[in-house]
Short mmCIF file of C-alpha atoms in Angstrom, two decimals:
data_model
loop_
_atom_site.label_atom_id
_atom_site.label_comp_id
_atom_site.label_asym_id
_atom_site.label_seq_id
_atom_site.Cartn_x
_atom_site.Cartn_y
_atom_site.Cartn_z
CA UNK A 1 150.39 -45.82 -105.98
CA UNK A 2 154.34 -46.23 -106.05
CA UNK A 3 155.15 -47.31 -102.78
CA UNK A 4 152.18 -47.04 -100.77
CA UNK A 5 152.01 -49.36 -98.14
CA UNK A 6 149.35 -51.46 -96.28
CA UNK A 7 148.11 -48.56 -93.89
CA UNK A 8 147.91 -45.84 -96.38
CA UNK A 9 146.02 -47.92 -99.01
CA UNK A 10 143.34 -48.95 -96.22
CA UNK A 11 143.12 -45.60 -95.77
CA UNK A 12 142.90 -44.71 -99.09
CA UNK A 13 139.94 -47.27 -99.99
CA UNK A 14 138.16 -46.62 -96.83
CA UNK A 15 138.29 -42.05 -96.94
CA UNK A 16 139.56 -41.48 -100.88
CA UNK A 17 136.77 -43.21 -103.56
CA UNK A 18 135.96 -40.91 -106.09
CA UNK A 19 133.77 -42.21 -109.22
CA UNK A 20 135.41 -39.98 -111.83
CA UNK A 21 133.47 -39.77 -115.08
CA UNK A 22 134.79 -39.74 -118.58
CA UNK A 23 135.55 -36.13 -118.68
CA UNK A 24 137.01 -36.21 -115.30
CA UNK A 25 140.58 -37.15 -113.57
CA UNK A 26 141.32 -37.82 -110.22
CA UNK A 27 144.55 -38.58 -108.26
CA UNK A 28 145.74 -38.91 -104.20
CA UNK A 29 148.92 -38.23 -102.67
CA UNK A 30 150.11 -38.85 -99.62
CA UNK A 31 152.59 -36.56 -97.61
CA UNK A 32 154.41 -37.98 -94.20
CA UNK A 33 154.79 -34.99 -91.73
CA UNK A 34 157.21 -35.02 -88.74
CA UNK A 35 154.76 -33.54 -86.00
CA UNK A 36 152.17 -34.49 -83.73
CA UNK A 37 148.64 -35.05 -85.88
CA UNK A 38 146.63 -33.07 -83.51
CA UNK A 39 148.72 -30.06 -84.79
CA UNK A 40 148.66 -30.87 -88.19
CA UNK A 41 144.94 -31.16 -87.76
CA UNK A 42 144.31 -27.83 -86.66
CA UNK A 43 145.35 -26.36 -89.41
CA UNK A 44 144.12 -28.87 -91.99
CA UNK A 45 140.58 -28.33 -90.36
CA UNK A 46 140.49 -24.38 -90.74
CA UNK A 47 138.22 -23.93 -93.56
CA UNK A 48 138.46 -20.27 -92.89
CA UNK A 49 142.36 -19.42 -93.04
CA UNK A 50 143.79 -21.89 -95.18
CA UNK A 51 146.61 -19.50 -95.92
CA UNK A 52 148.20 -20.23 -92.58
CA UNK A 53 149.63 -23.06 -95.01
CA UNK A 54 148.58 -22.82 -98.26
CA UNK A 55 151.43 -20.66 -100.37
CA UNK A 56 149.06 -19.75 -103.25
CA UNK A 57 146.28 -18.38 -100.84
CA UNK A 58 146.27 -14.26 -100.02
CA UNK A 59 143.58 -14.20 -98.32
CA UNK A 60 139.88 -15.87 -97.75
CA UNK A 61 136.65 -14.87 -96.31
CA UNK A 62 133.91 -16.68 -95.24
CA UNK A 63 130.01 -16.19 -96.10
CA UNK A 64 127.51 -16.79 -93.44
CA UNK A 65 128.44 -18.82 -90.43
CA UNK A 66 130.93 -21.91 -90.47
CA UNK A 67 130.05 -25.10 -90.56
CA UNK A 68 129.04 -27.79 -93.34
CA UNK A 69 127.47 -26.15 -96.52
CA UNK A 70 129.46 -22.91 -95.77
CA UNK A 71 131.19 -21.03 -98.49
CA UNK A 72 134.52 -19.26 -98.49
CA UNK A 73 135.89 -16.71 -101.17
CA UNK A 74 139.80 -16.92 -101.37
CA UNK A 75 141.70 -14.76 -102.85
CA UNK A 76 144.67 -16.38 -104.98
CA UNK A 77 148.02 -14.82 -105.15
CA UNK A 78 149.74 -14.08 -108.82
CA UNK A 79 151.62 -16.29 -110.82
CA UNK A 80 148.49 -18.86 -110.85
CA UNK A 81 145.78 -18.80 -113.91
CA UNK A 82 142.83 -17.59 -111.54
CA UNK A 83 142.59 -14.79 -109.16
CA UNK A 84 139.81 -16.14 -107.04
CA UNK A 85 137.62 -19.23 -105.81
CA UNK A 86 134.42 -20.08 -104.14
CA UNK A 87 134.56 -23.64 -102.08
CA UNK A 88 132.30 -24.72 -100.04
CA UNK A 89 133.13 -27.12 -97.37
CA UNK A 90 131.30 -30.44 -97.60
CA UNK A 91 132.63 -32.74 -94.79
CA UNK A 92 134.53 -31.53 -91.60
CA UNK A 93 135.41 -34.97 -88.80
CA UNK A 94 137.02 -33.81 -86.15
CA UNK A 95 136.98 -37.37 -84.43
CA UNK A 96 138.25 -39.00 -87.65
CA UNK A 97 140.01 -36.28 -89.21
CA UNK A 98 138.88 -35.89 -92.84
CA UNK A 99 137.90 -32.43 -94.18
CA UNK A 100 135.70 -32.33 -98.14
CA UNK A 101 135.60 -29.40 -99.88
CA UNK A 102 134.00 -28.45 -103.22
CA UNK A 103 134.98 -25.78 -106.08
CA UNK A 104 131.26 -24.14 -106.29
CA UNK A 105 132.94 -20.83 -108.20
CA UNK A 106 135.96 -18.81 -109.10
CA UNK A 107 137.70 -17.47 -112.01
CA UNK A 108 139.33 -20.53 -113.13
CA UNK A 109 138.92 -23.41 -115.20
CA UNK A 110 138.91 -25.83 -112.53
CA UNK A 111 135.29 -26.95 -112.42
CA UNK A 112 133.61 -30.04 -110.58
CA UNK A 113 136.21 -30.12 -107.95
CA UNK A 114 135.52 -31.75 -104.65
CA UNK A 115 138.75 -33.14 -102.63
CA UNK A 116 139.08 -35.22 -99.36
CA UNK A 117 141.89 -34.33 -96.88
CA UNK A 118 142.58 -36.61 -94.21
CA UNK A 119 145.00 -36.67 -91.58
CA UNK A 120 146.34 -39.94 -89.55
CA UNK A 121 148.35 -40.68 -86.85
CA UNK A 122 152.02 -42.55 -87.41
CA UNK A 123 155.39 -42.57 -85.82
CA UNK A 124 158.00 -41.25 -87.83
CA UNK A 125 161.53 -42.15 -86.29
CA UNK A 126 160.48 -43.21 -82.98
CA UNK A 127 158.71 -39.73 -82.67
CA UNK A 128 154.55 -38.85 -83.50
CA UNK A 129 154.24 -38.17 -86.71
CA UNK A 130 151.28 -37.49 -89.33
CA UNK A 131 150.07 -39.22 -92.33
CA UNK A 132 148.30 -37.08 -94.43
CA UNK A 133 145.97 -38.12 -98.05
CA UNK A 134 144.20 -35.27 -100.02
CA UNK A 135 142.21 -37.09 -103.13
CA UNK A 136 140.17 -34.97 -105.67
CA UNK A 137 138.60 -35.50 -108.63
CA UNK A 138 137.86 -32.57 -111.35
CA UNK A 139 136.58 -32.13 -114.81
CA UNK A 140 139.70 -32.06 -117.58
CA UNK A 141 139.16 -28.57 -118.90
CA UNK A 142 138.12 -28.28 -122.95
CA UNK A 143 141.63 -27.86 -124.86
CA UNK A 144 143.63 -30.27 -121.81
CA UNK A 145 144.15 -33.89 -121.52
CA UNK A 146 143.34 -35.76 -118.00
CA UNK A 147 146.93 -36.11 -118.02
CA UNK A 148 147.92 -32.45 -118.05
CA UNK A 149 144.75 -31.92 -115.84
CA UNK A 150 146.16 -34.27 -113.10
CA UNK A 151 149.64 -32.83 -113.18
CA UNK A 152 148.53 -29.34 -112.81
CA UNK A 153 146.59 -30.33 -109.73
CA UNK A 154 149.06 -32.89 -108.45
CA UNK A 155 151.56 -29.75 -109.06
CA UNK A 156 149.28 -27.34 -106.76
CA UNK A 157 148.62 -29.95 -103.75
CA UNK A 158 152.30 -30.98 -103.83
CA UNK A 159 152.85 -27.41 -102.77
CA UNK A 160 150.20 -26.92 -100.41
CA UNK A 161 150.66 -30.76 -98.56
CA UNK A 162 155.10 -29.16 -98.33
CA UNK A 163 153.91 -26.08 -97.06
CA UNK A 164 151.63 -27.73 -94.70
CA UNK A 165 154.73 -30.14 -93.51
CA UNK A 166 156.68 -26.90 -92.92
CA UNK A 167 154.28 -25.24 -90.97
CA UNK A 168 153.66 -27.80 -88.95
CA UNK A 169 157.06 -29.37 -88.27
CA UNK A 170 158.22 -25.36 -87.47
CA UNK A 171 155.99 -25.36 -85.08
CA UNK A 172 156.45 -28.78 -83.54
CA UNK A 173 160.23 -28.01 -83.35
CA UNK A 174 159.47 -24.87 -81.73
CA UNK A 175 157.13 -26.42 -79.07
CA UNK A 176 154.07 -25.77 -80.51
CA UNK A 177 152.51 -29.23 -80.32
CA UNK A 178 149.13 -27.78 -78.85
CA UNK A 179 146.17 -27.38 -81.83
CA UNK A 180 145.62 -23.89 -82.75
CA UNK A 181 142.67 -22.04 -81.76
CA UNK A 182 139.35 -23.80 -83.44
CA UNK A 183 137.01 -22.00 -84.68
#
């Protein structure tokens, strides 16, 4: 953890512990966001439309009603090895901010995959700011090596935790600093 400091590692031992087994990799990343975390957090938290900032999602549906142990089908957009995925969401905080989800299905080779997501409060430059940690751990795929494994997911979440910095500082510079609508 290159140049994590005090906060983010208590954070990261208290939210972030995965057990990975021998066939298994796991990794966390941390991505400082220039808006307020209550906005941040209301996207983060929508299990149901994480394409309002995740680039690689086209669209998702959920099965039954929302809440823990629901499942969503999403849709992924081209250019990825997988068309689709099934993830059920384990863990949703609201007071504490951490969101779990688990890869239950899909068309992919990314099997056993459960991640954490959480979302903190920090001042960036004087101004509120967001600190936000997304941990998984995943099997390493027959034919890979833990090491390609973790880059190809590092790869993915690197994309989604930008995206998610975009969204949310576009909307913080535009005024926006109110959550979403919750479902």
């Amino acid at each position: 953890m290159n140049g994590v400091d005090v906060m983010e590692t208590q954070y990261i031992r208290r939210h972030h512990r995965h057990e990975p087994r021998d066939n298994q990799c796991t990794s966390t990343l941390v991505k400082h966001i220039k808006a307020p975390v209550n906005l941040v957090w209301s996207l983060v938290r929508r299990f149901d439309q994480p394409q309002k900032y995740k680039p690689f999602v086209s669209r998702c549906v959920v099965v039954g009603d929302l809440g823990i142990g629901s499942v969503r089908e999403v849709n992924v957009k081209s250019g990825l090895p997988a068309t689709t995925s099934r993830e059920r969401l384990e863990l949703l905080n609201d007071e504490e901010h951490i969101l779990g989800i688990k890869i239950v299905g899909g068309d992919h080779r990314l099997k056993n995959y459960s991640s954490i997501v959480t979302v903190h409060p920090e001042v960036i430059n004087g101004r509120p700011g967001t600190l936000v940690i997304e941990s998984f751990v995943v099997d390493v795929p027959e034919g890979n090596t833990k090491d390609e494994t973790c880059y190809f997911v590092n790869a993915l979440i690197r994309c989604n935790l930008q995206s998610l910095a975009d969204v949310s500082e576009r909307m913080a510079l535009q005024g926006q600093t109110e959550p979403i609508n919750r479902f």
